[in-house]
Structure formats: C-alpha cells, structure tokens
Coordinates of C-alpha atoms in Angstrom, one line a residue:
M1 CA 0.0 0.0 0.0
I2 CA 1.3 3.4 -0.9
D3 CA -0.3 6.3 0.8
G4 CA -3.4 4.2 1.3
I5 CA -3.5 3.1 -2.2
Y6 CA -3.2 -0.5 -3.1
L7 CA -1.5 -1.4 -6.3
S8 CA -2.4 -4.7 -7.8
M9 CA 0.5 -6.2 -10.0
R10 CA -0.2 -9.2 -12.2
T11 CA 2.8 -11.3 -13.1
K12 CA 3.2 -13.5 -16.1
R13 CA 3.3 -17.1 -15.3
A14 CA 6.2 -19.3 -16.1
G15 CA 5.9 -21.0 -19.4
T16 CA 3.5 -18.5 -20.9
R17 CA 4.2 -17.8 -24.6
P18 CA 5.6 -14.3 -25.6
Q19 CA 3.6 -11.9 -27.8
K20 CA 4.4 -12.2 -31.5
F21 CA 5.2 -8.5 -32.3
S22 CA 8.4 -8.2 -30.1
S23 CA 11.0 -9.6 -32.6
G24 CA 9.8 -7.6 -35.5
Q25 CA 10.1 -4.5 -33.6
G26 CA 13.9 -5.1 -33.0
M27 CA 14.7 -5.6 -36.7
V28 CA 12.9 -2.3 -37.5
E29 CA 15.0 -0.5 -34.9
F30 CA 18.2 -2.1 -36.2
A31 CA 17.3 -1.0 -39.8
L32 CA 16.7 2.5 -38.6
L33 CA 20.1 2.6 -36.8
L34 CA 22.3 0.9 -39.5
P35 CA 22.7 4.0 -41.8
V36 CA 23.8 6.0 -38.9
L37 CA 26.3 3.4 -37.9
I38 CA 27.7 3.1 -41.5
L39 CA 27.9 6.9 -41.8
L40 CA 29.7 7.2 -38.4
T41 CA 32.2 4.5 -39.4
A42 CA 32.9 6.0 -42.8
G43 CA 33.4 9.4 -41.2
I44 CA 35.9 8.1 -38.8
V45 CA 37.8 6.4 -41.6
E46 CA 37.7 9.5 -43.9
F47 CA 38.6 11.9 -41.2
G48 CA 41.6 9.7 -40.3
R49 CA 42.7 9.5 -43.8
L50 CA 42.4 13.3 -44.2
L51 CA 44.4 13.8 -41.1
A52 CA 47.2 11.5 -42.4
I53 CA 47.3 13.3 -45.8
Y54 CA 47.5 16.6 -43.9
N55 CA 50.4 15.5 -41.9
G56 CA 52.1 13.9 -44.9
L57 CA 52.0 17.1 -47.0
S58 CA 53.2 19.2 -44.0
N59 CA 56.2 16.8 -43.6
S60 CA 56.8 16.9 -47.3
A61 CA 57.4 20.6 -47.3
R62 CA 59.4 20.6 -44.3
E63 CA 61.8 17.7 -45.4
A64 CA 62.4 19.4 -48.8
A65 CA 63.3 22.7 -47.2
R66 CA 65.5 20.9 -44.6
L67 CA 67.5 19.2 -47.4
G68 CA 67.9 22.4 -49.3
A69 CA 69.2 24.3 -46.3
A70 CA 71.8 21.6 -45.5
V71 CA 75.5 22.1 -46.4
N72 CA 76.8 19.6 -49.0
I73 CA 80.5 19.0 -47.6
S74 CA 81.0 15.9 -49.9
G75 CA 80.2 17.3 -53.3
S76 CA 80.6 20.5 -55.4
T77 CA 76.8 21.0 -56.0
P78 CA 75.0 22.9 -53.2
Y79 CA 71.9 21.2 -52.0
Y80 CA 69.8 24.4 -52.4
T81 CA 70.4 24.2 -56.3
D82 CA 69.6 20.4 -56.4
C83 CA 65.8 20.8 -57.2
A84 CA 65.4 17.2 -58.1
A85 CA 66.7 16.0 -54.8
M86 CA 64.5 18.3 -52.8
R87 CA 61.4 17.2 -54.8
D88 CA 62.4 13.5 -54.3
A89 CA 62.6 14.2 -50.5
A90 CA 59.0 15.7 -50.6
K91 CA 57.6 12.8 -52.6
R92 CA 59.1 10.1 -50.2
T93 CA 57.6 11.9 -47.2
S94 CA 54.1 12.3 -48.6
F95 CA 51.7 9.7 -47.1
L96 CA 48.6 8.4 -48.9
L97 CA 49.0 10.9 -51.7
T98 CA 51.2 10.8 -54.8
L99 CA 52.9 14.0 -55.6
A100 CA 54.1 15.2 -59.0
D101 CA 57.0 17.7 -59.7
A102 CA 54.3 20.3 -60.6
D103 CA 52.9 20.0 -57.1
I104 CA 56.1 21.1 -55.5
A105 CA 57.4 24.7 -56.0
I106 CA 60.9 25.8 -54.8
A107 CA 62.0 29.4 -54.6
Y108 CA 64.3 31.7 -52.7
D109 CA 63.7 34.9 -50.6
H110 CA 65.8 37.2 -48.5
G111 CA 64.2 36.2 -45.2
S112 CA 60.5 37.2 -46.1
D113 CA 58.3 37.5 -49.1
P114 CA 58.6 38.1 -52.0
T115 CA 60.8 35.5 -53.5
F116 CA 63.6 36.7 -55.8
A117 CA 64.3 33.5 -57.9
N118 CA 62.9 30.0 -58.6
C119 CA 64.9 26.8 -58.3
V120 CA 66.8 25.7 -61.6
Q121 CA 68.5 22.4 -61.4
N122 CA 72.2 22.8 -60.4
T123 CA 72.1 26.5 -61.2
E124 CA 73.1 29.3 -58.8
P125 CA 70.1 31.8 -58.6
S126 CA 70.6 35.3 -59.8
P127 CA 71.3 37.2 -57.6
A128 CA 73.4 34.6 -55.9
V129 CA 72.2 33.2 -52.5
T130 CA 74.0 34.7 -49.5
N131 CA 74.0 33.8 -45.8
G132 CA 70.6 34.3 -44.3
D133 CA 68.5 33.8 -47.5
R134 CA 65.9 31.2 -47.3
I135 CA 64.9 28.2 -49.3
K136 CA 61.1 28.3 -49.6
V137 CA 59.2 25.0 -50.5
T138 CA 55.4 25.0 -51.3
V139 CA 53.6 21.7 -51.6
I140 CA 50.0 21.5 -53.0
G141 CA 48.0 18.3 -52.4
H142 CA 44.6 17.6 -53.7
Y143 CA 42.3 15.8 -51.3
A144 CA 39.2 13.7 -52.6
P145 CA 37.2 11.5 -50.3
I146 CA 37.1 7.8 -50.9
M147 CA 33.4 7.7 -50.3
P148 CA 31.6 10.9 -51.0
L149 CA 28.8 10.1 -48.6
L150 CA 29.3 13.1 -46.3
P151 CA 28.2 16.4 -47.8
M152 CA 30.6 18.3 -45.6
L153 CA 33.6 16.4 -47.1
Q154 CA 34.0 17.6 -50.6
P155 CA 37.3 17.5 -52.7
F156 CA 39.7 20.4 -52.0
D157 CA 43.3 21.5 -52.2
M158 CA 45.7 21.8 -49.3
T159 CA 48.8 24.1 -49.5
F160 CA 51.7 23.8 -47.1
V161 CA 54.7 26.2 -47.1
A162 CA 58.0 25.5 -45.3
A163 CA 61.0 27.8 -45.3
R164 CA 64.6 27.3 -44.0
S165 CA 67.5 29.8 -43.8
I166 CA 70.5 29.0 -46.0
F167 CA 74.2 29.6 -45.1
P168 CA 76.2 28.8 -48.3
N169 CA 79.3 30.5 -47.3
I170 CA 80.2 28.9 -43.9
V171 CA 83.6 27.3 -43.9
I172 CA 83.7 24.0 -42.1
G173 CA 86.7 23.8 -39.7
T174 CA 89.3 26.6 -39.2
P175 CA 90.9 28.0 -42.3
S176 CA 94.6 28.8 -42.3
G177 CA 95.0 32.4 -41.3
G178 CA 92.5 32.2 -38.5
G179 CA 89.5 32.9 -40.5
G180 CA 86.1 31.5 -39.7
G181 CA 84.3 31.5 -43.1
G182 CA 84.2 35.3 -43.4
C183 CA 84.6 37.5 -46.3
Y184 CA 87.6 38.2 -48.5
T185 CA 88.5 40.4 -51.5
L186 CA 88.9 38.9 -54.9
T187 CA 89.8 40.8 -58.2
V188 CA 90.0 38.8 -61.5
A189 CA 91.7 40.2 -64.6
A190 CA 93.1 38.9 -67.9
G191 CA 96.1 39.8 -70.0
A192 CA 96.1 40.3 -73.8
G193 CA 94.7 37.3 -75.7
G194 CA 91.8 36.2 -73.5
S195 CA 89.5 36.8 -70.6
A196 CA 88.5 35.5 -67.2
S197 CA 85.2 36.4 -65.5
Q198 CA 84.8 38.0 -62.1
P199 CA 82.4 35.8 -60.0
A200 CA 79.4 37.4 -58.5
S201 CA 79.8 38.8 -54.9
N202 CA 78.2 36.7 -52.3
C203 CA 79.4 38.4 -49.0
G204 CA 78.4 42.0 -49.2
S205 CA 79.5 44.7 -51.6
G206 CA 82.5 43.5 -53.6
Q207 CA 83.3 40.7 -51.1
F208 CA 83.4 36.9 -51.4
S209 CA 83.2 33.8 -49.2
G210 CA 83.7 30.1 -49.8
S211 CA 85.5 28.5 -52.7
K212 CA 85.5 30.0 -56.2
V213 CA 86.2 28.3 -59.6
I214 CA 87.7 30.7 -62.1
T215 CA 88.0 29.6 -65.8
P216 CA 90.2 31.4 -68.3
T217 CA 89.1 31.8 -71.9
A218 CA 91.7 32.2 -74.7
N219 CA 91.0 34.0 -77.9
S220 CA 91.2 32.0 -81.2
D221 CA 94.9 32.8 -81.8
Y222 CA 96.1 32.4 -78.2
Y223 CA 96.4 29.8 -75.5
F224 CA 96.3 30.0 -71.7
V225 CA 99.7 30.0 -70.1
N226 CA 99.3 30.5 -66.3
W227 CA 97.8 32.7 -63.6
T228 CA 99.5 35.5 -61.7
Q229 CA 98.0 35.0 -58.3
V230 CA 98.8 37.6 -55.6
V231 CA 97.5 36.7 -52.1
N232 CA 98.3 39.4 -49.4
G233 CA 101.3 40.4 -51.4
T234 CA 102.7 37.0 -52.1
T235 CA 102.8 36.0 -55.8
T236 CA 102.5 32.5 -57.3
N237 CA 102.0 31.2 -60.9
P238 CA 99.6 28.3 -60.9
T239 CA 98.8 26.6 -64.2
N240 CA 95.4 25.0 -63.3
N241 CA 92.6 25.4 -65.8
P242 CA 90.1 26.0 -64.3
L243 CA 91.6 27.3 -60.9
T244 CA 89.8 26.6 -57.6
I245 CA 90.7 29.0 -54.7
T246 CA 89.5 29.0 -51.1
P247 CA 91.0 32.1 -49.4
S248 CA 90.8 32.8 -45.8
T249 CA 88.9 35.6 -44.0
N250 CA 90.1 39.1 -44.9
D251 CA 92.6 37.9 -47.6
V252 CA 93.2 40.2 -50.5
V253 CA 93.4 38.1 -53.7
T254 CA 94.3 39.3 -57.2
L255 CA 94.1 36.8 -60.1
T256 CA 95.4 37.6 -63.6
A257 CA 95.1 35.1 -66.5
N258 CA 98.1 35.1 -68.8
F259 CA 97.9 34.2 -72.5
A260 CA 100.4 33.8 -75.3
S261 CA 100.2 33.4 -79.1
C262 CA 99.5 30.0 -80.5
H263 CA 100.1 30.0 -84.2
L264 CA 98.2 27.9 -86.7
L265 CA 100.0 26.0 -89.4
T266 CA 98.1 25.2 -92.7
I267 CA 99.6 22.9 -95.3
N268 CA 98.3 23.1 -99.0
K269 CA 99.3 20.8 -101.8
T270 CA 98.9 22.0 -105.4
L271 CA 99.7 20.5 -108.9
S272 CA 101.4 23.2 -111.0
G273 CA 99.6 25.8 -108.9
A274 CA 96.2 24.1 -109.1
S275 CA 94.1 21.9 -106.9
N276 CA 94.4 18.1 -107.6
A277 CA 92.2 15.3 -106.2
A278 CA 94.9 12.7 -106.0
L279 CA 97.1 15.1 -104.0
N280 CA 94.3 16.2 -101.7
S281 CA 93.5 12.6 -100.9
A282 CA 97.0 11.7 -100.2
S283 CA 97.4 12.4 -96.5
S284 CA 101.0 11.1 -96.4
A285 CA 102.2 13.4 -99.2
V286 CA 103.4 16.0 -96.6
V287 CA 104.3 14.8 -93.2
N288 CA 104.6 17.2 -90.3
N289 CA 107.3 15.8 -88.0
T290 CA 106.7 18.4 -85.2
A291 CA 103.8 17.9 -82.8
T292 CA 101.7 20.9 -81.8
N293 CA 102.6 22.3 -78.5
C294 CA 99.7 24.6 -77.6
S295 CA 95.9 24.5 -77.7
R296 CA 94.3 27.5 -79.3
G297 CA 91.1 29.2 -78.1
D298 CA 89.4 27.9 -81.2
G299 CA 90.1 24.3 -80.3
Q300 CA 92.8 23.7 -82.8
G301 CA 96.4 22.7 -82.1
G302 CA 99.1 25.2 -82.8
Y303 CA 102.7 26.2 -82.1
T304 CA 104.2 28.6 -79.6
N305 CA 106.2 31.7 -80.9
T306 CA 109.5 30.8 -82.7
T307 CA 108.9 27.0 -82.7
S308 CA 110.8 25.3 -85.6
V309 CA 108.5 22.9 -87.5
S310 CA 110.1 20.2 -89.7
L311 CA 108.2 19.1 -92.8
V312 CA 108.9 16.2 -95.2
A313 CA 107.2 15.9 -98.6
Y314 CA 107.1 12.7 -100.7
T315 CA 106.6 11.9 -104.2
V316 CA 103.0 10.7 -104.7
A317 CA 101.7 8.2 -107.3
D318 CA 98.4 9.0 -108.9
P319 CA 96.1 6.1 -108.1
Y320 CA 93.9 6.9 -111.1
T321 CA 96.6 6.3 -113.8
D322 CA 97.5 2.7 -113.1
G323 CA 101.1 3.4 -112.2
T324 CA 102.1 5.4 -115.1
V325 CA 102.0 9.0 -113.6
A326 CA 103.2 10.4 -110.3
Y327 CA 103.6 13.8 -108.8
K328 CA 107.0 15.1 -107.7
V329 CA 107.8 18.0 -105.5
N330 CA 108.6 21.1 -107.4
T331 CA 108.7 24.1 -105.0
W332 CA 108.0 25.1 -101.5
S333 CA 106.5 28.4 -100.4
G334 CA 105.9 29.9 -97.0
V335 CA 108.9 28.1 -95.3
S336 CA 112.2 29.3 -93.9
T337 CA 114.4 26.7 -95.6
S338 CA 113.7 23.8 -98.1
T339 CA 115.2 21.2 -100.3
V340 CA 113.8 19.3 -103.3
T341 CA 115.1 15.6 -104.2
S342 CA 114.0 13.1 -106.6
S343 CA 111.9 11.3 -103.9
G344 CA 110.4 14.5 -102.3
G345 CA 111.9 17.3 -100.3
T346 CA 112.3 18.7 -96.8
A347 CA 111.5 22.1 -95.3
S348 CA 111.4 23.9 -92.0
V349 CA 109.4 26.9 -90.9
T350 CA 109.8 29.1 -87.8
M351 CA 106.4 29.9 -86.4
T352 CA 106.1 33.6 -85.6
A353 CA 102.6 34.0 -86.9
N354 CA 99.8 32.0 -88.5
T355 CA 101.5 30.4 -91.5
T356 CA 100.4 28.7 -94.7
V357 CA 102.9 26.4 -96.4
T358 CA 102.2 25.3 -100.0
V359 CA 104.0 22.4 -101.6
D360 CA 103.6 22.5 -105.4
Y361 CA 104.0 19.4 -107.4
I362 CA 104.8 18.5 -111.1
S363 CA 103.6 15.5 -113.0
V364 CA 106.2 12.9 -113.9
S365 CA 106.2 9.5 -115.6
C366 CA 106.6 6.2 -114.0
Y367 CA 108.6 3.2 -115.5
V368 CA 108.5 -0.6 -115.0
L369 CA 111.6 -2.5 -114.0
T370 CA 111.5 -6.1 -115.1
K371 CA 114.0 -8.5 -113.4
S372 CA 114.6 -12.2 -113.8
V373 CA 117.2 -14.9 -113.4
T374 CA 118.2 -15.9 -116.9
S375 CA 120.7 -18.7 -116.1
G376 CA 122.3 -20.4 -113.3
S377 CA 121.1 -20.8 -109.7
G378 CA 120.4 -17.8 -107.6
S379 CA 117.9 -15.1 -106.8
I380 CA 117.6 -11.2 -106.9
T381 CA 116.9 -8.8 -104.1
Q382 CA 115.7 -5.1 -104.8
T383 CA 116.3 -1.9 -102.9
P384 CA 113.9 -0.3 -102.3
S385 CA 111.9 -3.6 -102.1
T386 CA 108.6 -1.8 -102.8
A387 CA 108.2 0.2 -106.0
D388 CA 107.3 3.9 -105.3
C389 CA 104.8 4.3 -108.0
K390 CA 103.0 0.9 -108.2
S391 CA 104.1 -2.2 -106.4
S392 CA 102.0 -4.6 -108.5
T393 CA 103.8 -3.7 -111.7
N394 CA 107.2 -2.8 -110.0
S395 CA 106.8 0.7 -111.4
F396 CA 109.2 3.4 -110.3
I397 CA 109.0 7.2 -110.6
S398 CA 111.2 8.8 -113.3
G399 CA 114.7 9.7 -112.0
G400 CA 114.5 7.2 -109.1
S401 CA 117.4 4.9 -108.2
V402 CA 116.9 1.1 -107.8
T403 CA 119.7 -1.3 -106.7
L404 CA 119.5 -5.0 -107.6
T405 CA 121.7 -7.6 -105.9
G406 CA 122.5 -11.0 -107.3
V407 CA 122.3 -13.7 -104.6
P408 CA 123.9 -17.0 -105.8
T409 CA 122.9 -20.3 -104.2
A410 CA 126.3 -21.8 -105.1
S411 CA 129.9 -20.5 -105.8
T412 CA 129.3 -18.6 -108.9
I413 CA 130.2 -15.2 -110.5
V414 CA 127.2 -12.9 -111.1
N415 CA 126.9 -11.4 -114.6
W416 CA 124.1 -8.9 -115.5
T417 CA 122.6 -8.5 -119.0
G418 CA 119.6 -6.5 -120.3
S419 CA 119.4 -2.8 -120.2
T420 CA 122.8 -2.6 -118.5
T421 CA 125.7 -5.1 -118.5
S422 CA 127.9 -5.5 -115.4
L423 CA 130.1 -8.0 -113.6
T424 CA 129.3 -6.6 -110.1
K425 CA 127.0 -8.3 -107.6
D426 CA 125.1 -5.0 -107.1
L427 CA 123.5 -3.4 -110.1
T428 CA 122.2 0.2 -109.7
L429 CA 119.7 1.5 -112.3
T430 CA 118.4 5.1 -112.8
M431 CA 114.7 4.8 -113.9
S432 CA 114.8 7.2 -116.8
S433 CA 112.9 4.7 -118.9
A434 CA 111.5 1.1 -118.7
K435 CA 114.4 -1.2 -117.6
T436 CA 115.2 -5.0 -118.0
A437 CA 117.7 -6.8 -115.7
N438 CA 118.8 -10.4 -116.2
A439 CA 120.9 -12.1 -113.6
N440 CA 123.3 -14.9 -114.9
F441 CA 125.1 -17.0 -112.4
L442 CA 128.4 -18.3 -113.9
A443 CA 129.6 -21.5 -112.3
C444 CA 133.4 -22.4 -112.2
M445 CA 134.6 -26.0 -112.0
A446 CA 138.1 -27.5 -111.5
E447 CA 139.1 -30.3 -113.8
S448 CA 139.6 -33.6 -112.0
T449 CA 143.3 -34.0 -112.0
S450 CA 145.5 -36.7 -110.3
L451 CA 148.3 -34.8 -108.7
P452 CA 151.6 -36.5 -108.9
L453 CA 153.2 -37.8 -105.8
S454 CA 156.7 -37.3 -107.4
P455 CA 158.2 -34.5 -109.6
G456 CA 156.8 -34.0 -113.0
T457 CA 154.6 -31.5 -115.0
L458 CA 151.1 -30.5 -113.7
T459 CA 148.4 -29.1 -115.9
L460 CA 145.3 -27.8 -114.1
T461 CA 142.2 -26.7 -116.1
F462 CA 139.2 -24.6 -114.8
N463 CA 136.0 -24.7 -116.9
F464 CA 133.6 -21.8 -116.8
T465 CA 129.9 -21.9 -117.8
N466 CA 128.8 -18.8 -119.4
P467 CA 125.5 -19.6 -121.3
S468 CA 124.7 -15.9 -121.7
A469 CA 127.7 -15.5 -124.0
Q470 CA 128.7 -12.3 -122.1
S471 CA 132.3 -11.2 -122.0
L472 CA 134.0 -12.2 -118.8
N473 CA 137.1 -10.7 -117.5
L474 CA 138.9 -12.4 -114.5
T475 CA 141.6 -10.2 -113.0
S476 CA 142.3 -12.1 -109.7
V477 CA 143.3 -15.7 -109.3
T478 CA 144.4 -17.2 -106.0
M479 CA 145.6 -20.9 -105.5
T480 CA 146.7 -22.6 -102.4
F481 CA 149.2 -25.5 -102.7
G482 CA 149.8 -28.3 -100.3
K483 CA 153.5 -29.6 -100.4
N484 CA 155.0 -32.8 -99.3
G485 CA 157.4 -31.9 -96.4
G486 CA 159.7 -29.0 -96.9
G487 CA 160.5 -29.5 -100.6
P488 CA 161.1 -26.7 -103.1
N489 CA 158.2 -24.6 -104.5
P490 CA 156.7 -25.3 -108.0
N491 CA 157.3 -23.0 -111.1
L492 CA 154.3 -21.6 -113.1
T493 CA 155.2 -21.9 -116.7
K494 CA 152.1 -21.1 -118.8
I495 CA 148.5 -19.6 -118.5
E496 CA 146.2 -20.4 -121.5
M497 CA 142.5 -19.7 -122.4
I498 CA 140.9 -22.4 -124.3
Q499 CA 137.7 -21.5 -126.3
A500 CA 137.4 -22.2 -130.0
T501 CA 141.2 -22.1 -130.1
T502 CA 143.8 -22.1 -127.5
T503 CA 145.4 -18.7 -126.6
T504 CA 148.5 -18.4 -124.4
F505 CA 148.2 -15.4 -122.1
W506 CA 151.5 -15.9 -120.5
S507 CA 154.4 -18.2 -120.6
G508 CA 157.8 -18.3 -118.7
S509 CA 159.0 -19.6 -115.4
Q510 CA 157.6 -18.1 -112.3
N511 CA 158.6 -19.6 -108.9
I512 CA 155.6 -19.6 -106.7
G513 CA 157.6 -18.8 -103.7
T514 CA 155.0 -19.6 -101.0
T515 CA 152.3 -22.1 -100.6
T516 CA 149.8 -19.5 -102.0
Y517 CA 149.9 -18.1 -105.6
S518 CA 148.0 -15.0 -106.6
T519 CA 147.9 -13.0 -109.7
S520 CA 148.0 -9.8 -107.7
G521 CA 151.8 -10.2 -108.1
S522 CA 153.8 -11.1 -111.2
P523 CA 152.6 -12.2 -113.8
A524 CA 149.4 -10.3 -113.0
A525 CA 149.5 -8.3 -116.2
T526 CA 148.9 -11.4 -118.3
A527 CA 146.8 -13.5 -116.0
R528 CA 143.6 -12.3 -117.5
A529 CA 141.0 -14.2 -119.6
T530 CA 138.3 -12.6 -121.7
G531 CA 135.9 -14.8 -123.5
T532 CA 132.4 -15.1 -124.9
G533 CA 130.4 -18.2 -124.1
A534 CA 131.9 -21.2 -122.3
F535 CA 135.6 -21.2 -121.9
S536 CA 138.5 -22.7 -119.8
L537 CA 141.6 -21.5 -118.1
R538 CA 144.6 -23.8 -118.1
F539 CA 147.6 -23.4 -115.7
T540 CA 150.8 -25.4 -116.3
F541 CA 153.3 -26.0 -113.4
D542 CA 156.8 -27.4 -113.5
L543 CA 157.3 -29.8 -110.7
T544 CA 160.7 -31.1 -111.7
S545 CA 162.1 -30.3 -108.3
A546 CA 158.9 -30.0 -106.3
E547 CA 156.2 -32.3 -105.1
I548 CA 152.5 -31.1 -104.8
T549 CA 150.0 -33.1 -102.7
N550 CA 146.9 -30.9 -103.4
I551 CA 145.6 -27.6 -104.7
T552 CA 142.6 -26.0 -102.8
N553 CA 140.5 -22.9 -102.8
S554 CA 141.2 -21.6 -106.2
I555 CA 139.4 -18.3 -106.3
F556 CA 138.5 -16.3 -109.4
A557 CA 137.3 -12.7 -109.0
A558 CA 135.6 -10.3 -111.5
P559 CA 137.6 -7.0 -112.2
S560 CA 135.1 -4.4 -110.8
D561 CA 133.9 -6.3 -107.7
A562 CA 136.3 -8.2 -105.5
T563 CA 133.4 -9.9 -103.8
N564 CA 132.0 -11.3 -107.1
T565 CA 134.0 -14.6 -107.0
C566 CA 133.7 -18.3 -107.5
T567 CA 135.7 -20.8 -105.5
T568 CA 136.8 -24.4 -106.3
S569 CA 138.4 -27.0 -104.1

C-alpha cells in the first residue's frame, strides 16, 4: 500500500508464450540505426585519412626545405640548387598521396616574401644566394574522399609552405690564417689574348666567401699560359685550368690570367699551282714531324712563338693512272728553308705568326723495272723492295734509283745483262725509262786431276759456264798449294785460255815462292782471260824439283767487284 492506495500487480506465469510483435520491432529498430552506424564509421575512416594526408603534406614541405638548407660537404653542388633531390625528398615523405613535380614549388627569398628566384637544377640563382637567405618549398596536395557520402567532405586543395635559412658560405673547420668562413676580397683580370670572368659577390658589396672556380678563356689565336696569383702580397703562378681558390677571411686576392700566341700551321698541296684530287686525298704526301705544343682558343692545335717545325714531302703516285704517272715536289712556299730531291723534299718553318705552307708538285712519268734470273742458280733482291709508283707492276718514278743484288745459291760469278751489263753483284739503275735486268750466275769448276806424288809436270784446267755469251774478265786468281814436307816450290810456266782455239796469255818460269799463288803479283798483267760463251783457263806448273799433294780454294774474281767470286776446291 502506498499512501493508502493498493496497487495490484499481475505477473506472467512461467511458461507463458511471448507476444508475437516483439522480434519484428527489434529488426525495425536495427534497420533504422544501421545507416547511422555506417555513416559514423565512414566518417571516422575518412577523417583519419584526411588527417594522415594533412600530416604527410606538411612533412613533405618541411623535409624538402631541410634538405635544401643543408651544407653539402662531400660534393661541389649545393643542395639548395639540387631541385630534383628536394622534390624527391618531398615525394618520399608524402603519405597516402602521390605528388608530381608540378605540385612542388621551390623558390628563394631574403628572409621574407617576396621570392627573388625560382630553383633551376644545379644552377646558382641570380642574384646569388648569401648567408641568411631562405629556401622556400610550397607543396600543394589535392584531397578527394574515398566515399563521397558526407556532404561536408568535398574535394579540396591543401597548401603547405616551409622555409629554411641558407648559409652557403660557412667554412667547415678553421681555415689557415685564423678565418672562420668570413669575407675576402677577390679581383679577377686577364692579360692580352683572352678573358676571365669575375664571379658574383656573395658576401656584401665586392666581397666573397667560400671556394670559387675561375676559368680562363683564350681568344682564337692564343692559349692559356698560367695565372699571376697575388694573395696578401705573395705571388705564385699556378697553371690550373680552371683554378679553384679557397681564401681565408680578410685575404686580399688578385688573379690575372696570362695568355700567349698560338700560331696555326696550314699545309696546302697543289699541282702546277692548281688543286688536284689525288694530292688532296694523299694524307701522307706532306708529313709534319713536329707535334703541336699549344691548344688554341678555337680548339685547334698550334705552335708557340718561334717554334721550328720540320716538314717532309714525298713523291706521290696518282692512283687513277694505273702506275704510269706520279707527282714530284717542285717548289716550297711559306717556309724558312727547303730542299727538293727526286723522292720528295724537306723544309722547316719558324712559327712567328699563323703560317700557310704550299707544296707545289709537277707531273712525272713512272717506268716498269722487269727483273729475272736468266741462267744459273740464284735469286735477286731489290732496294727499295717496294716500288714507289705501283708495287704490283714494279713501277718506279722517273729519275728514281733502284739497286738489284744477285744472290747465288752456289759458288758462282754474277753477270748482268739486259738494259745494262755488269760484272758486279750489285746493279744500280736510274729509272729514266723502262728497264730490264737479267741475272746470270756463272759457275766455275776444277778439272779432275790426279796430282803426282813425285816430280813432273802438272796441268790444271778450270772450266767456266757462261751460257749468256757475255764477255767475262777475270783479274784475280788465287791458288793454295799443299806440299810434301819441306821441298822446293813449284814453277808456273804457262797460262792459257781455251775456247774455239787455245790462246796463251803468259808463258815463262815463275817460282811460286810460297804455298799460295796470286795473280796480284807477277805475272798479274797477263793472268787475265776474256771470252764469250763457255771457256776454260789452263795453268801449267813445272814440278821437276817439287812435289804437290793438293791444290785447294782456287778463287777467281771479277775485275770491278772483288766480292763477285767463285771458288773451287
């Protein structure tokens, strides 16, 4: 009872069946709440994503600015000019949003707006950055929701700006002279013949800090020699090109680039004063034996003042005339001294200015030399070994000299026929016309003779083979005798030449006197044989009071060449 009022409560008995409408009511309520739950979940996800993008863009701008403000102590390119590296740093830091280069703007200011230059890859801005200037990075990101379910979350752009101060002229460590990365004075000048640019000031009016690279530029007819570098009154002459300097604080530096003349040598080839295709294509016609010793401002090699240049000109065969025409040096012009020979010429020129040398050629004929072994056993060598007009036809330039040498394979005398006859091993020809040279190798043989073991008369015959029917003149004969014990020497009594008839060249009684007999003594005047075709020489010795056991090394020599011999044994 409450305040006198009785409340009657009726309870449901256990096991009573529930009313049918209660489960349907719950599903309706869930259906009404589900959109709200989905919307709430999507909002949480989208706002989280937006916050992550926001933080990523903010960090991107800061990281790019931090990199630009850093000091690159390991390389020559300042980070604040490395635009690509700064943009890469921004892209790496961006989260859930991909940035393009166009979304990242990099500029410079003097500590506050406005900016004075935009970043250009690896290029110092103009005016140059000085201590206290700022690198300013602006990053723009476009946000778009994944599920455009919330009307308040529409696509929009977010812009983040980060700026950092730059100190490009701080010297790491303590420079010699006690400086600490402060300013110094630099004046750059150039002497006659070139230029060198004064770098832009980066430490107050007319002052500089940090390292500077100075490059000299020579005019076309000059070359860079060295620098006159004066630092606080001390002069040095470095030759570096370009030159890198790192003065200390308060240094006073003067740099002067020095240049000198570098003369150009031009060589022209003409044929009787006119241009010629064969000469122009023959790069070896005129050879410069003196290397260039300076590099001109126009990129060509040249010569320092008073350099002496040595030139050699060669006779040139015309490749279009099949070895019948060549070009021979006629005159030099533009040189100090010169010579002209049958094979070319030489010249020298002292370089005191740009010089043009002209070598004028004239046309000459070429002639063929035909050589062969006509008889006997041997070969021919030729000097020069290669023809100077056309090697395949053995064609030589008119007036040239060629030497042929007969090389026998056995003991023979060399005899030349053809355009010239000669009994020398070496045959020298002047190529004033087509020439023929035939080598004949003449063998000499001793007649088989039984030498007596007791006194008597000895006849010794030497047979010569001369199939070319060329006159042969023997002026030197040497024989070596072997005697039995210490007996007396033999007497030479007769020398005969046997051809169609027998001719006695000498007769008498000549005591040999030693074991060797030579016609260089008496009877040298008559110990000669001249014959055409095959012939024999017969020597008769009186051995009445002498005994000979053997005769060896009988040597016969031609009159004009003591080495042109044949030997029997």
